[in-house]
PDB file of C-alpha atoms in Angstrom:
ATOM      1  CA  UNK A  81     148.408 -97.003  -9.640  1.00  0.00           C
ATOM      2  CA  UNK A  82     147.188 -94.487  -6.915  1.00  0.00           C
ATOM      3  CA  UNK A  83     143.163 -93.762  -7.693  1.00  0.00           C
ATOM      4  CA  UNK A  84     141.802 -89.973  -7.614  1.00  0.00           C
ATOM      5  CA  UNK A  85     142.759 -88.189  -4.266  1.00  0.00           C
ATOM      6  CA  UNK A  86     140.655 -85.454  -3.273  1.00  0.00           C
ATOM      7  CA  UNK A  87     141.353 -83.502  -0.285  1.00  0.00           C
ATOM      8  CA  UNK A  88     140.160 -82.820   2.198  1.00  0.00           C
ATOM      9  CA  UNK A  89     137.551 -85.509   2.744  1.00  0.00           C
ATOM     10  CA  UNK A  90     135.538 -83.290   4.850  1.00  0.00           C
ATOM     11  CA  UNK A  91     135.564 -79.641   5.420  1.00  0.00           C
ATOM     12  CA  UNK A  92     133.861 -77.129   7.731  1.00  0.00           C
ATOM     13  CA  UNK A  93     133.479 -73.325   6.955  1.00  0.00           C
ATOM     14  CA  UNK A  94     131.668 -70.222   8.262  1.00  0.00           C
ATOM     15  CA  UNK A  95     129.442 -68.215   6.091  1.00  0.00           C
ATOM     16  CA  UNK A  96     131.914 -65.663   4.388  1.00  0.00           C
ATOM     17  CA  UNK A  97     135.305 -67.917   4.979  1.00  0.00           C
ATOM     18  CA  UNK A  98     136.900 -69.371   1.569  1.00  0.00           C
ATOM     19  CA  UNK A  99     136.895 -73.232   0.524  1.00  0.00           C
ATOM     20  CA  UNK A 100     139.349 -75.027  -1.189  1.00  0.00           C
ATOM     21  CA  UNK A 101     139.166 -78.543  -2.293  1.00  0.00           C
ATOM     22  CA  UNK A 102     142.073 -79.919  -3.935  1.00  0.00           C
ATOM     23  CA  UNK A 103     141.972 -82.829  -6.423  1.00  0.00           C
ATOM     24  CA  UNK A 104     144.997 -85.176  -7.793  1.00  0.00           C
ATOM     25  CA  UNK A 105     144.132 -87.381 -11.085  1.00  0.00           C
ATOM     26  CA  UNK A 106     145.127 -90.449 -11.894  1.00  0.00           C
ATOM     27  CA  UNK A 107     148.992 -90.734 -13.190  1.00  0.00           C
ATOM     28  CA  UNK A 108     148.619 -90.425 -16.427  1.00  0.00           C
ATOM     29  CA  UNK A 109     145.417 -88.157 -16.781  1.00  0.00           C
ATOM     30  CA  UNK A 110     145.388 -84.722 -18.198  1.00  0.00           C
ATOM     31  CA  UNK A 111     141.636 -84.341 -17.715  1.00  0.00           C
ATOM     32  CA  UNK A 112     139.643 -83.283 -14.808  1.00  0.00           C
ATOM     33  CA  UNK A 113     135.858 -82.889 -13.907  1.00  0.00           C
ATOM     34  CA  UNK A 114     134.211 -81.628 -11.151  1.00  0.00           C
ATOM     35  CA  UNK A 115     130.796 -82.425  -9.631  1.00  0.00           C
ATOM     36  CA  UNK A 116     128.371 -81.171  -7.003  1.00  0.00           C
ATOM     37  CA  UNK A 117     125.919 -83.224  -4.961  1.00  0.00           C
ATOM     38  CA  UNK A 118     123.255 -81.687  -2.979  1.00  0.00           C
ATOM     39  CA  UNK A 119     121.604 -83.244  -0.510  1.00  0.00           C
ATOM     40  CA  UNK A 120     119.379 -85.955  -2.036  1.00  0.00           C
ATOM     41  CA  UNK A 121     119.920 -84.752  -5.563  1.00  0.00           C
ATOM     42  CA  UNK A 122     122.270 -86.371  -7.695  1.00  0.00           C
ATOM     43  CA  UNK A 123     125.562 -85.493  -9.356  1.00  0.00           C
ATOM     44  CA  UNK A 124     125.845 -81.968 -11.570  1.00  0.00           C
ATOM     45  CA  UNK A 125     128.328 -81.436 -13.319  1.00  0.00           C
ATOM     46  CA  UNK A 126     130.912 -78.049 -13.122  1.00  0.00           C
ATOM     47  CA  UNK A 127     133.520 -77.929 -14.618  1.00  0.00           C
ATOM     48  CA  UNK A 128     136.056 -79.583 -16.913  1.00  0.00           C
ATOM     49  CA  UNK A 129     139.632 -78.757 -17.323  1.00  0.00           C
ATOM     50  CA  UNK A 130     142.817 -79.806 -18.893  1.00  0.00           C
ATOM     51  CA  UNK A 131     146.197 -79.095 -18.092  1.00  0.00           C
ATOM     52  CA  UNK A 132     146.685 -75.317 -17.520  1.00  0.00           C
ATOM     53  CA  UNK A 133     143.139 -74.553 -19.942  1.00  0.00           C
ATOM     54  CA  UNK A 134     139.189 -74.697 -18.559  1.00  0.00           C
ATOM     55  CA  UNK A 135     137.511 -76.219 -21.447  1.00  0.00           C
ATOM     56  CA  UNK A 136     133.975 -75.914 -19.819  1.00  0.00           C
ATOM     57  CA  UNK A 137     132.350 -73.721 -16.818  1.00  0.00           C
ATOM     58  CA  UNK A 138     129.177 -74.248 -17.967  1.00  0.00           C
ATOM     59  CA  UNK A 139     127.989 -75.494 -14.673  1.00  0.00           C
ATOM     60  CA  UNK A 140     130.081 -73.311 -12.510  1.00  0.00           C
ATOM     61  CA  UNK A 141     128.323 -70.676 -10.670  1.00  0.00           C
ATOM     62  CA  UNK A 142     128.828 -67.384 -12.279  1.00  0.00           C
ATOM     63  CA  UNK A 143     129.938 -65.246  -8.847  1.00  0.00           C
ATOM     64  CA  UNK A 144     132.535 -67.051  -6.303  1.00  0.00           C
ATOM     65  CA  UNK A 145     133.263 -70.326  -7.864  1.00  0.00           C
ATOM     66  CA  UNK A 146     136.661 -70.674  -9.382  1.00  0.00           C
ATOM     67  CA  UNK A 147     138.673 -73.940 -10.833  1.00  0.00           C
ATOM     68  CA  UNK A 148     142.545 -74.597 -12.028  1.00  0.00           C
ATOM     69  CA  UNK A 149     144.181 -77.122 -12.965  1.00  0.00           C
ATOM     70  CA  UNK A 150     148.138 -75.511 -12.798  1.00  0.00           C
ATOM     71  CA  UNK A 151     150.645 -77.497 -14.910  1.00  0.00           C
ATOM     72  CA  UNK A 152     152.024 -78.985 -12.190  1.00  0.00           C
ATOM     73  CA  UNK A 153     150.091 -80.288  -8.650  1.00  0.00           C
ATOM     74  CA  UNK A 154     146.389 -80.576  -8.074  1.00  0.00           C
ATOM     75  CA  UNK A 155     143.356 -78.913  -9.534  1.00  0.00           C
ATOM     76  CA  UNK A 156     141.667 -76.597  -7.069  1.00  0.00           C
ATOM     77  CA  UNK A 157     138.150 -75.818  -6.914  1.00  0.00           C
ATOM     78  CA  UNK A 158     138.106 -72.415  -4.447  1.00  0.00           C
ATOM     79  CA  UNK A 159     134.794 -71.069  -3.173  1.00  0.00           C
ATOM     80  CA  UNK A 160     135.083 -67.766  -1.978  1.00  0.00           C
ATOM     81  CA  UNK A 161     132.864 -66.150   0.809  1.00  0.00           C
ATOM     82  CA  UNK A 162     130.828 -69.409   1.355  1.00  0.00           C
ATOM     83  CA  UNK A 163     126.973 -69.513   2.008  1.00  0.00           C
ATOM     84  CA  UNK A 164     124.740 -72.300   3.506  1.00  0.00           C
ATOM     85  CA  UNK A 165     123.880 -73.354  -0.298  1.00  0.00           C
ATOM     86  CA  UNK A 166     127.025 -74.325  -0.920  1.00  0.00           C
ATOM     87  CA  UNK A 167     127.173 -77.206   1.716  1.00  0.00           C
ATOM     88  CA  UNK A 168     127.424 -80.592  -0.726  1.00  0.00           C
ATOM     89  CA  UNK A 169     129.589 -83.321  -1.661  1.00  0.00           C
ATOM     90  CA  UNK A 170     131.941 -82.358  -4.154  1.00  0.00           C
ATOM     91  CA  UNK A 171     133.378 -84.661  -6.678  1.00  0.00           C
ATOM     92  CA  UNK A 172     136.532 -85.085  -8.889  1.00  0.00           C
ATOM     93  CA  UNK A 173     137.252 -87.213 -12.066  1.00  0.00           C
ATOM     94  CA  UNK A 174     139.848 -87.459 -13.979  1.00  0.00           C
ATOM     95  CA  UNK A 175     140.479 -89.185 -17.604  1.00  0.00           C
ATOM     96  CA  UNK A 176     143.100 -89.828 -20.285  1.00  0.00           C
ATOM     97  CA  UNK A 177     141.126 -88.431 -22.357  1.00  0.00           C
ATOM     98  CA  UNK A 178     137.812 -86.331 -22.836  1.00  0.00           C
ATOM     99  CA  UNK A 179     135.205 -89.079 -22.618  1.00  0.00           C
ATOM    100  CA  UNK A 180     132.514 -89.924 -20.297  1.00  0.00           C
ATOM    101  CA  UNK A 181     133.022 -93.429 -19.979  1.00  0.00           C
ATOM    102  CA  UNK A 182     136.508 -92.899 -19.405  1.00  0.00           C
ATOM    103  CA  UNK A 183     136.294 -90.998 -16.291  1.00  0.00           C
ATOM    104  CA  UNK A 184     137.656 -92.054 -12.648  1.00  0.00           C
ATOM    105  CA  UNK A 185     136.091 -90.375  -9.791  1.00  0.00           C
ATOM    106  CA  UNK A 186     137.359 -89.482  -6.306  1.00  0.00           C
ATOM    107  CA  UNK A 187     135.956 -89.920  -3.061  1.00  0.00           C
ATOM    108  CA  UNK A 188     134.351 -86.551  -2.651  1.00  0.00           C
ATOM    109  CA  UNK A 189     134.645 -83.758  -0.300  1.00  0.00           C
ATOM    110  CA  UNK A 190     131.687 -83.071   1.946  1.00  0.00           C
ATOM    111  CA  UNK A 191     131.606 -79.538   2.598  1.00  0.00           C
ATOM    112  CA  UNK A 192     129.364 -78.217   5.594  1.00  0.00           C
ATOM    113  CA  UNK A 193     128.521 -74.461   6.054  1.00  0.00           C
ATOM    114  CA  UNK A 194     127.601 -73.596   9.367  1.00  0.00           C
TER     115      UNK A 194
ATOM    116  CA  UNK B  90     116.412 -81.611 -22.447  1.00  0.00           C
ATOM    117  CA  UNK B  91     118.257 -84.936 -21.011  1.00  0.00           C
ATOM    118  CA  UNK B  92     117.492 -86.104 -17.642  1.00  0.00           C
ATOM    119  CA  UNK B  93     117.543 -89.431 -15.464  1.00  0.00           C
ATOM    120  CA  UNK B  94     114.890 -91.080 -13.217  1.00  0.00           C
ATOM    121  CA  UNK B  95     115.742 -93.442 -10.685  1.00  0.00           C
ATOM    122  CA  UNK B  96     113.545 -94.999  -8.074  1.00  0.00           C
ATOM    123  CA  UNK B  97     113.799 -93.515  -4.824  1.00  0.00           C
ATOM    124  CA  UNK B  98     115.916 -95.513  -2.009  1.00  0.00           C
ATOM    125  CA  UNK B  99     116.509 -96.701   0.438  1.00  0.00           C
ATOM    126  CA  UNK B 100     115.720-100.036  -1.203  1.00  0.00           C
ATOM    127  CA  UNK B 101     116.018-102.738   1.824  1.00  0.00           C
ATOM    128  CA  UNK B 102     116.253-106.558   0.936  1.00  0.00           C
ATOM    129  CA  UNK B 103     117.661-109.971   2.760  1.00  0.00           C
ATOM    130  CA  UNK B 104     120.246-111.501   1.346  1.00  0.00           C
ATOM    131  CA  UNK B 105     119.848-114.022  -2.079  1.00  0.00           C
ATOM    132  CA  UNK B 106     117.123-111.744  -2.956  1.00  0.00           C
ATOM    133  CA  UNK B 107     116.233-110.300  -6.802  1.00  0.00           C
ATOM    134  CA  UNK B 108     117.123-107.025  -7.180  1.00  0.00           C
ATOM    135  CA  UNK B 109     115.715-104.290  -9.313  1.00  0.00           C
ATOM    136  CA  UNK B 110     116.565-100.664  -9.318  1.00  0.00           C
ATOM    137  CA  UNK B 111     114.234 -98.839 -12.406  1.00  0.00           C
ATOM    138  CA  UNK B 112     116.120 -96.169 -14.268  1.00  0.00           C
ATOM    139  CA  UNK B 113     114.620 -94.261 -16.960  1.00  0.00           C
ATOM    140  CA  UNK B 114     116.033 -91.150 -19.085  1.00  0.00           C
ATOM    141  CA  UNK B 115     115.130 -88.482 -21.897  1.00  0.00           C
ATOM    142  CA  UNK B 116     117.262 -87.533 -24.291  1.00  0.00           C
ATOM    143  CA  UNK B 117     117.789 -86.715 -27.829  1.00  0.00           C
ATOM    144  CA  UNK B 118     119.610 -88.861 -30.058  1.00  0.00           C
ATOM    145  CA  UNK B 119     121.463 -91.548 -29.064  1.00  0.00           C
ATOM    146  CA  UNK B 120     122.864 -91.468 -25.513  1.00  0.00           C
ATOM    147  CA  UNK B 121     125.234 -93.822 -23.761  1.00  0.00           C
ATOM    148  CA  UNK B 122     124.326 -95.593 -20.158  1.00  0.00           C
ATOM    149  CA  UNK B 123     126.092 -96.410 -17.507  1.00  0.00           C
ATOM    150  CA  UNK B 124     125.380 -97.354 -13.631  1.00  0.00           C
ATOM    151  CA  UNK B 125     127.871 -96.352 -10.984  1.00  0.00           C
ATOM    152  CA  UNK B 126     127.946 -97.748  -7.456  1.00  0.00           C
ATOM    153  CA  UNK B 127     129.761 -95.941  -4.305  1.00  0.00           C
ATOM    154  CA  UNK B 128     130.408 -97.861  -1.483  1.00  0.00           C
ATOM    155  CA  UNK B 129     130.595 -96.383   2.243  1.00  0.00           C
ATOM    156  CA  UNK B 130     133.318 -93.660   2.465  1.00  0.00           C
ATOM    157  CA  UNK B 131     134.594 -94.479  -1.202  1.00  0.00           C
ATOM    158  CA  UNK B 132     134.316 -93.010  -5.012  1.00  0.00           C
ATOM    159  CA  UNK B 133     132.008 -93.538  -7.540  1.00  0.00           C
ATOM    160  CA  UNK B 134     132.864 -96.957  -9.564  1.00  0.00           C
ATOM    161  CA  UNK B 135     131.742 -97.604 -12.959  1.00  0.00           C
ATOM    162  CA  UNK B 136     129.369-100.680 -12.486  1.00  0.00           C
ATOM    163  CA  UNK B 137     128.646-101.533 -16.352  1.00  0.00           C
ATOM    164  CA  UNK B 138     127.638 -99.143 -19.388  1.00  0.00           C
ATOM    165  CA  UNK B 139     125.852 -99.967 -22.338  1.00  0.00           C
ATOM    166  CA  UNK B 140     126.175 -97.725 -25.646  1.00  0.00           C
ATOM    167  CA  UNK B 141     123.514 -98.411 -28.161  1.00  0.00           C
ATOM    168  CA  UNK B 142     119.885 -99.990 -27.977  1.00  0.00           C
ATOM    169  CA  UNK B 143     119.396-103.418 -26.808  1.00  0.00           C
ATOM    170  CA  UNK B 144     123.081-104.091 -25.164  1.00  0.00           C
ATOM    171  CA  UNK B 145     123.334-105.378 -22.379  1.00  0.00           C
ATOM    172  CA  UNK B 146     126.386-104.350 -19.469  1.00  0.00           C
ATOM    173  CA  UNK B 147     126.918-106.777 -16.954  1.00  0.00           C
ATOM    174  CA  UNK B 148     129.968-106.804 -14.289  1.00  0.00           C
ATOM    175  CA  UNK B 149     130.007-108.756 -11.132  1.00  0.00           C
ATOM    176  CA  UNK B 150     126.620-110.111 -11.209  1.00  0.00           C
ATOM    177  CA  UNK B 151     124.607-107.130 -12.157  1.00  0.00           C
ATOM    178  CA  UNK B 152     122.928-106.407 -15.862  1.00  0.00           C
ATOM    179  CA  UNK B 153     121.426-104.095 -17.316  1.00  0.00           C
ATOM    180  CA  UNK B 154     119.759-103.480 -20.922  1.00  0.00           C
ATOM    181  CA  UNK B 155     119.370-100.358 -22.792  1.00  0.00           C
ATOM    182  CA  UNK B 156     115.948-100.398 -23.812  1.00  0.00           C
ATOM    183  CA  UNK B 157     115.426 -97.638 -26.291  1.00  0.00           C
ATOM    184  CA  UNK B 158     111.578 -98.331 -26.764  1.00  0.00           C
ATOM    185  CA  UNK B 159     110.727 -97.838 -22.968  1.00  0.00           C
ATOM    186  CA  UNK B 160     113.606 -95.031 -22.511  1.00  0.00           C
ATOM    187  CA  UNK B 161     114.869 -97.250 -20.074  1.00  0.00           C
ATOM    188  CA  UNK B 162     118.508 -99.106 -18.270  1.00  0.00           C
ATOM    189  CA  UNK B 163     117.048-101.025 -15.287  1.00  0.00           C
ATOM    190  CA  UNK B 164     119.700-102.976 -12.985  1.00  0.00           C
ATOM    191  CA  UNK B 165     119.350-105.965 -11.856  1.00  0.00           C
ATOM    192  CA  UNK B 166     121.006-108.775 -10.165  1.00  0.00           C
ATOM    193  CA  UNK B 167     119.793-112.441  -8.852  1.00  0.00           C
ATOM    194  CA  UNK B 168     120.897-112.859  -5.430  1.00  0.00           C
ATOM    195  CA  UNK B 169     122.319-109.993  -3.473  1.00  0.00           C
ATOM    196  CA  UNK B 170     124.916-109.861  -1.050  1.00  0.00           C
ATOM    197  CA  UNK B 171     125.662-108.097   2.072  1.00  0.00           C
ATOM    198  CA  UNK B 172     128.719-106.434   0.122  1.00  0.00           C
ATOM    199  CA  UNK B 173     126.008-105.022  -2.346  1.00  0.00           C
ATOM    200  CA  UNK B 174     125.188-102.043   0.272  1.00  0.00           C
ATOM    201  CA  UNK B 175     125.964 -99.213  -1.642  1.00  0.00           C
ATOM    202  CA  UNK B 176     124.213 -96.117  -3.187  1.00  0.00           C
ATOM    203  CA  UNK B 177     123.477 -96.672  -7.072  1.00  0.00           C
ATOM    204  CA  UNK B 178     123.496 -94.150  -9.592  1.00  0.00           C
ATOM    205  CA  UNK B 179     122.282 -93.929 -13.396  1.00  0.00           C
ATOM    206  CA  UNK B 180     123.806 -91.726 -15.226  1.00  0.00           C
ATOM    207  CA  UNK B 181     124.012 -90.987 -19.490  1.00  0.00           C
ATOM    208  CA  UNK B 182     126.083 -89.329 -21.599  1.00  0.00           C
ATOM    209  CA  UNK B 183     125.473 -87.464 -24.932  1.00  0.00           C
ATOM    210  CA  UNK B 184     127.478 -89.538 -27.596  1.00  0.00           C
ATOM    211  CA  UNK B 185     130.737 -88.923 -26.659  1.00  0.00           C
ATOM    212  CA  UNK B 186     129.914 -85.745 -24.722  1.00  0.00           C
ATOM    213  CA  UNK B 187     132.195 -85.502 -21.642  1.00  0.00           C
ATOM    214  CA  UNK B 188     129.275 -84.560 -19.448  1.00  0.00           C
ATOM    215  CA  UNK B 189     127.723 -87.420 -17.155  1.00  0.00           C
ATOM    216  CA  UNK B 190     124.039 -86.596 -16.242  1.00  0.00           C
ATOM    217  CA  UNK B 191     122.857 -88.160 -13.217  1.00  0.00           C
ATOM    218  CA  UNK B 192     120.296 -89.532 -11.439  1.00  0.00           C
ATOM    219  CA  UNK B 193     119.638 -89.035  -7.802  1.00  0.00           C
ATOM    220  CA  UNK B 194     120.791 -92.430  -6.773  1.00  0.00           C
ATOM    221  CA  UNK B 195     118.905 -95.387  -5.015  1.00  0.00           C
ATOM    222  CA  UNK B 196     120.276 -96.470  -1.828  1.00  0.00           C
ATOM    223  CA  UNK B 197     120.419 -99.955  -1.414  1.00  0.00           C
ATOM    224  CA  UNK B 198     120.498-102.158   2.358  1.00  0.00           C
ATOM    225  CA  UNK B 199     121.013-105.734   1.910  1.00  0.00           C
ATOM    226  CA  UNK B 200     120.474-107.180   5.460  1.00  0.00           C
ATOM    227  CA  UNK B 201     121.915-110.514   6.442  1.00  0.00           C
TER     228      UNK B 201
END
């Protein structure tokens, strides 16, 4: 049984190009988290979604952050017009169900923004 | 409202030694505790979790207790290894809240 995939691993923008980080649960899981690192900080979370419905954006950036999770393939967290801020690791977990302790993480993308 | 503490890394230490990494956390009512490790180019693994006051998670050599009187979830573990190089992170969650709030994480070097 396959773990979380994220893709890519690592990814390199310009200020004002468009990121997208892609993230496959585990077979099985209908729920998906995602998490941003910052340099020596740790984890925050973003987002949560289940199949085809975001169930909480609370810690989504209002302007140029966007997350899916389509009912079929990988969720996709997009960043549009990229700024040095947004350089971080960015995390995935999925879960069968809606529970903390339930929830398998990925091995992050590391986004720089030159 | 709810935060976690953990001791600042890197945390260096020769093999067989004791290990300690402090963890400490606010939050209202009762929360559940957990410790992740991420190896080197990997995810984050659930280490052990504990879910009310005084339990104690253990996996592969490491415990911790949730200590609800000192706010606390320390890890420990009596003889590292080489293989326990790896970046640490407490996190809690808010009964069975979905959320995971972190710590920064404590990197740990085990030299041979």
């Amino acid at each position: 049984n396959a773990g979380v995939m994220q893709n890519p691993r690592h990814l390199v923008r310009r200020r004002g190009q468009e990121a997208r980080l892609r993230c496959s649960p585990m077979k099985g899981h209908s729920h998906v988290y995602w998490y941003r690192q910052l340099p020596e900080e740790g984890l925050k979370f973003m987002v949560y979604l289940q199949k085809e419905n975001i169930i909480d954006e609370s810690g989504m950036p209002k302007e140029r952050f966007s997350a899916e999770f389509p009912k079929e393939g990988p969720s996709i967290l997009r960043i549009q017009q990229v700024v040095r801020g947004d350089s971080a690791a960015y995390f995935c977990a999925s879960s069968p169900q809606g529970i903390a302790n339930e929830q398998f993480f990925g091995p992050g993308t590391r986004l720089t923004v030159l | 409202g709810n935060s976690v503490t953990q001791m600042e890394g890197p945390v260096t230490l020769s093999e067989e030694a004791f290990l300690t990494i402090n963890c400490t956390y606010t939050a209202t009512g009762y929360p559940s505790l957990f410790w992740y490790v991420q190896y080197p180019g990997e995810g984050l693994q659930l280490l052990l979790k504990a879910t009310k006051a005084d339990d104690k998670g253990s996996n592969k050599g490491f415990e911790a207790t949730y200590r609800k009187e000192t706010t606390s979830f320390h890890l420990e573990k009596g003889s590292v290894q080489v293989s326990d190089s790896a970046v640490y992170f407490c996190a809690l969650s808010r009964d069975s809240n979905y959320q995971l709030i972190w710590g920064a994480g404590t990197k740990l070097i085990i030299k041979p």
